[in-house]
Short mmCIF file of C-alpha atoms in Angstrom, two decimals:
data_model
loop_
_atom_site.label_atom_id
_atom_site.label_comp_id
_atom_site.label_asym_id
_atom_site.label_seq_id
_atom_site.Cartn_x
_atom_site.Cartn_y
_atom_site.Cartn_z
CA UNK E 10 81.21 159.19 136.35
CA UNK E 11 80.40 163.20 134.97
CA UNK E 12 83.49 162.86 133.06
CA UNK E 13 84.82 166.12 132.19
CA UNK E 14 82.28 169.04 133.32
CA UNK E 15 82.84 172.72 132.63
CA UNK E 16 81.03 175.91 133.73
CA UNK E 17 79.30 177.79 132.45
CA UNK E 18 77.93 176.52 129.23
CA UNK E 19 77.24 180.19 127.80
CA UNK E 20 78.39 183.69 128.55
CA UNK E 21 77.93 187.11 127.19
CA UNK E 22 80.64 189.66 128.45
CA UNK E 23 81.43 193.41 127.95
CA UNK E 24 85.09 194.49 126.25
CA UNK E 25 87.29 194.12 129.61
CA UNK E 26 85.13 192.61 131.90
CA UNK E 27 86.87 189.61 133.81
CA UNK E 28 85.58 185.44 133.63
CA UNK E 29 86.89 182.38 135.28
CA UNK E 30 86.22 179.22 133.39
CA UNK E 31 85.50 176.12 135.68
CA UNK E 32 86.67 172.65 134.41
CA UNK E 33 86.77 169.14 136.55
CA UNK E 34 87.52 166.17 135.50
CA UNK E 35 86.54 163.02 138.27
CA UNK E 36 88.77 160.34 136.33
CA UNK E 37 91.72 160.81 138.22
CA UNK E 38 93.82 162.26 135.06
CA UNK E 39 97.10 163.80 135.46
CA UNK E 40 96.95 165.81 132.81
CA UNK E 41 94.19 168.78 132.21
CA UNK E 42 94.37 171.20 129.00
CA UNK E 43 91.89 174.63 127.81
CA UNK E 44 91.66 174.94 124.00
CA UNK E 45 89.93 177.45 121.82
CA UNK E 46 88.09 176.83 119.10
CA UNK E 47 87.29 179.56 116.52
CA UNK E 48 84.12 178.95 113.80
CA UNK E 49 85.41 176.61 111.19
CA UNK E 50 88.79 175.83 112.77
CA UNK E 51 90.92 173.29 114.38
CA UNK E 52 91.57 173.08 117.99
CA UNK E 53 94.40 175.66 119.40
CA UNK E 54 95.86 174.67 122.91
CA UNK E 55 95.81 178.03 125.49
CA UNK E 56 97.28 176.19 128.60
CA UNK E 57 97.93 172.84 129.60
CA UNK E 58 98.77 171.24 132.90
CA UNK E 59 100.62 168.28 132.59
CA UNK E 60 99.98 166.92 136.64
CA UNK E 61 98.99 168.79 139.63
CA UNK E 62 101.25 171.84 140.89
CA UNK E 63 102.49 172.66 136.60
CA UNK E 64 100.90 174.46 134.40
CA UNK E 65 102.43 175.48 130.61
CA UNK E 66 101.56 178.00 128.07
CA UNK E 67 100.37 176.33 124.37
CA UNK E 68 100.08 177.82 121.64
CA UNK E 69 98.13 181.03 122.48
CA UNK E 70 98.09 181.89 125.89
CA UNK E 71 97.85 185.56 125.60
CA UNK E 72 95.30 187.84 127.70
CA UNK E 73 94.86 184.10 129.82
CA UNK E 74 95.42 182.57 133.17
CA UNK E 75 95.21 179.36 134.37
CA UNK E 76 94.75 177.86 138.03
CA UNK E 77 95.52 174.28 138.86
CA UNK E 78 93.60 174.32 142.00
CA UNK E 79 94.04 170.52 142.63
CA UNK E 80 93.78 166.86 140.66
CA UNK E 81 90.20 167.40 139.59
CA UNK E 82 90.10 171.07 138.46
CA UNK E 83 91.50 173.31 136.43
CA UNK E 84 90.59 176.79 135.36
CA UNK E 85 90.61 179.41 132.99
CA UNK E 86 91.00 182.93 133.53
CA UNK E 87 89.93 186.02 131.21
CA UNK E 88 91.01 188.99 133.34
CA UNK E 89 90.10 191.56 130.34
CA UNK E 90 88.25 190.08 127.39
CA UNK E 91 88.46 191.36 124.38
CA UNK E 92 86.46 190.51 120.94
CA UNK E 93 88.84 188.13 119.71
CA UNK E 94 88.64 186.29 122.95
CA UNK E 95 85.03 185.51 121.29
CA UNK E 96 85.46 181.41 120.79
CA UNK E 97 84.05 178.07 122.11
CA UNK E 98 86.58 177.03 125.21
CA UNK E 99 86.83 173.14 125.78
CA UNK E 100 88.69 171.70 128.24
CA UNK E 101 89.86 168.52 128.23
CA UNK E 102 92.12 165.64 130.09
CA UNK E 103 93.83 162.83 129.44
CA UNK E 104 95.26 159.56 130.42
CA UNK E 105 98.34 158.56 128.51
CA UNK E 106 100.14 155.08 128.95
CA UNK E 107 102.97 155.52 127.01
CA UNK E 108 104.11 151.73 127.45
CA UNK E 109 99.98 150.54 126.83
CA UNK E 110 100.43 152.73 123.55
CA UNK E 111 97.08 154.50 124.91
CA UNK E 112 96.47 158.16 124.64
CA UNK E 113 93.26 159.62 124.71
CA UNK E 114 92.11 163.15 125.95
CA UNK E 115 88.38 163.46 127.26
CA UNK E 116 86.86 166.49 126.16
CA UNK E 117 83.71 168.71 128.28
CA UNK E 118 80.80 170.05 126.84
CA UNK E 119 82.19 173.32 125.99
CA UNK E 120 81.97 176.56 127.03
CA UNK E 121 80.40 179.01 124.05
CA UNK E 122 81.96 182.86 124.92
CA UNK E 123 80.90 185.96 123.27
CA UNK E 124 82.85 189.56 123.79
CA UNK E 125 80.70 192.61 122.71
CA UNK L 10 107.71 172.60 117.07
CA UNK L 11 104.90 170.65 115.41
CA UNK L 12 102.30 171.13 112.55
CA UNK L 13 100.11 168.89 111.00
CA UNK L 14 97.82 169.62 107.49
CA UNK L 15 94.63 167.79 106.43
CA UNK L 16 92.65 168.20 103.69
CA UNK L 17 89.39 170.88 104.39
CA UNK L 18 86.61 168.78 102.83
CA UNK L 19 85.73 165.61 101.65
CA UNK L 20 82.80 164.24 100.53
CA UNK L 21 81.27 160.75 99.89
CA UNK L 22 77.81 158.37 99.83
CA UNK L 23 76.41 156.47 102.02
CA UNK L 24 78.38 153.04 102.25
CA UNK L 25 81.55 154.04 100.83
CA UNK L 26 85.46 153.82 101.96
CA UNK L 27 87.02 156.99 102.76
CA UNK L 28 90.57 158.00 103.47
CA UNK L 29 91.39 161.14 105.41
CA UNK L 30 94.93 161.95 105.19
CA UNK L 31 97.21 163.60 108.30
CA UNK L 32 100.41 165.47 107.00
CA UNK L 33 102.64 166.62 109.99
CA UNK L 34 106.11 168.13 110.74
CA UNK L 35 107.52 167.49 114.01
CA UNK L 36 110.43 167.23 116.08
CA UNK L 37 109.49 164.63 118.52
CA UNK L 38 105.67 163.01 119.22
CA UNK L 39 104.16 160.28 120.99
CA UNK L 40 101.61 158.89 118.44
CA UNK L 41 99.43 160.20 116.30
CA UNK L 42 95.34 160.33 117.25
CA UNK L 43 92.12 160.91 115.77
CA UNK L 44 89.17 162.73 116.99
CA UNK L 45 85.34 163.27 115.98
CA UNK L 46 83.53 166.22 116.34
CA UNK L 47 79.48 166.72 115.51
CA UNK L 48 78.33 170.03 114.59
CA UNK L 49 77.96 172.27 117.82
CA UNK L 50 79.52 169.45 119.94
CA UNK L 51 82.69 168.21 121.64
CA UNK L 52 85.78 166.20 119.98
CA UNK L 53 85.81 162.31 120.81
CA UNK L 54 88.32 160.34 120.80
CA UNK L 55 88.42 157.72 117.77
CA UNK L 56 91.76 156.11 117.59
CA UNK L 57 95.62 156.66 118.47
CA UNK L 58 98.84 154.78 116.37
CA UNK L 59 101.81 155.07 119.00
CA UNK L 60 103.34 152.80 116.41
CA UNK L 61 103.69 152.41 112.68
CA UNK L 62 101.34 150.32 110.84
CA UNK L 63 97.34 149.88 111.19
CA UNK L 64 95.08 149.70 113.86
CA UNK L 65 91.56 148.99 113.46
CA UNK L 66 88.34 149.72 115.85
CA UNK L 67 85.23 148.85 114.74
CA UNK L 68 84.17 150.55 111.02
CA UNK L 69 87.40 152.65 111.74
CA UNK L 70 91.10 152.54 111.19
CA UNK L 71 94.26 154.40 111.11
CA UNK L 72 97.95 154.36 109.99
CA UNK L 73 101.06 155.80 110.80
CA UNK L 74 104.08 155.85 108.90
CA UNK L 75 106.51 157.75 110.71
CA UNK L 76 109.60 157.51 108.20
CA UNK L 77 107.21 159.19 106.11
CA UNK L 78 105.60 162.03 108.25
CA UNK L 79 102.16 160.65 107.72
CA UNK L 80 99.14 159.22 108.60
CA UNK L 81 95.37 158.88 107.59
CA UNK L 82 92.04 157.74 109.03
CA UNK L 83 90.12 155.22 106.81
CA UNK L 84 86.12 155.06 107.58
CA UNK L 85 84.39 152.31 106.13
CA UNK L 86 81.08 151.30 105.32
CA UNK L 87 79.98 155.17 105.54
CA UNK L 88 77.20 156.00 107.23
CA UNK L 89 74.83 159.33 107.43
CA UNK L 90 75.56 159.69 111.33
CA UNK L 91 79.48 159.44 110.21
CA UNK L 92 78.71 163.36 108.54
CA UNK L 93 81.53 165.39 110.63
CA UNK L 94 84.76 166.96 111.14
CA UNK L 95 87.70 164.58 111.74
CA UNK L 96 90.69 165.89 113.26
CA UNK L 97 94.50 164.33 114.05
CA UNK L 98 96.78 165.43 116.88
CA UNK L 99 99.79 164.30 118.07
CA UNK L 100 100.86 164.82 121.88
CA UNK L 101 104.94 166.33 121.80
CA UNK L 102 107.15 165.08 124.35
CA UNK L 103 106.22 168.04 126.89
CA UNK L 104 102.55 166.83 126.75
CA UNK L 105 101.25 169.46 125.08
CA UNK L 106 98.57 168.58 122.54
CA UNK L 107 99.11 169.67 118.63
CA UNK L 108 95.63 169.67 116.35
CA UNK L 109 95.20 169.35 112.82
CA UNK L 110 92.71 172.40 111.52
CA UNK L 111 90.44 169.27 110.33
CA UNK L 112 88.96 167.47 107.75
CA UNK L 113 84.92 168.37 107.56
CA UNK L 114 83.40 165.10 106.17
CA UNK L 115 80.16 165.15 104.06
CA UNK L 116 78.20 161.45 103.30
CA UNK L 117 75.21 161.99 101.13
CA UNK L 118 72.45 159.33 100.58
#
């Protein structure tokens, strides 16, 4: 098992130039999130997709998108990136057995993005 | 919504008991978790309370006390390797994911 893979694993863009963020997950998980990460700071959820078909904003979705395209993949979507957009993007899924009292999100390697 | 506040930095030696503390407001969770994360690399999962009291993995535990709005993560028998950030999380009832902004963990020899 790859786990959770994302693509790619560095990118340099220009102020309003588009990206698409690839994430898939082969663990069967029904629910797929995209965080940011700023230097020095927590974790801050962008989008999350709680099963195939639904996607939610978090806590700072603003200037992204997000495609559930099926089970395995969901993706991120910077249609005009700007400097503050400049952050490490992980994505991340989870399996959550409420009645188990398991709950555990599987992170990828992280995608490090940097807006001139 | 939800919140949660750690303390920024702690710092201990090698073979030592530390406690990492987890502060949240919230109207609703699941349980509160605990994740790892090196220097330049990804969170991993350490350990998740859906219930009050302890539960222990290895070198680590953690503890929820829900009439209190708290928890903490307690490492034991530090180690050098154990030098990173340490964050908690709960998951709200709409499964979206809440982070602590983390608790960056120093063990000197």
């Amino acid at each position: 098992n790859a786990g959770v893979t994302q693509t790619p694993k560095f990118q340099v863009l220009k102020t309003g130039q588009s990206m698409t963020l690839q994430c898939a997950q082969d663990m069967n998980h029904n629910s797929m999130y995209w965080y940011r990460q700023d230097p020095g700071m927590g974790l801050r959820l962008i989008y999350y997709s709680a099963s195939e078909g639904t996607t939610d904003k978090g806590e700072v979705p603003n200037g992204y998108n997000v495609s559930r395209l099926n089970k395995r993949e969901f993706s991120l979507r910077l249609e005009s990136a700007a400097p503050s957009q400049t952050s490490v993007y992980f994505c991340a899924s989870s399996e959550h057995r409420p009645g188990q009292g398991l709950d555990t999100q599987y992170f990828g390697p992280g995608t490090r993005l940097t807006v001139l | 919504g939800q919140s949660l506040e750690q303390p920024s930095e702690v710092t201990a030696v090698e073979g030592a008991i530390v406690q990492i503390n987890c502060t949240y407001q919230t109207s609703g969770f699941y349980g509160l978790s605990w994740y790892q994360q090196h220097d330049g690399g990804a969170p991993t999962f350490l350990s998740y309370n859906a219930l009050d009291g302890l539960e222990e993995t290895g070198r680590f535990s953690s503890f929820l006390s829900r009439s209190d709005s708290y928890g903490y993560l307690l490492l034991q028998e530090l180690q050098m390797k154990d030098s990173a950030s340490y964050f908690c999380a709960v998951r709200g009832f709409g499964q979206n994911f809440v982070f602590g902004p983390g608790t960056r963990l120093s063990v000197l020899p």
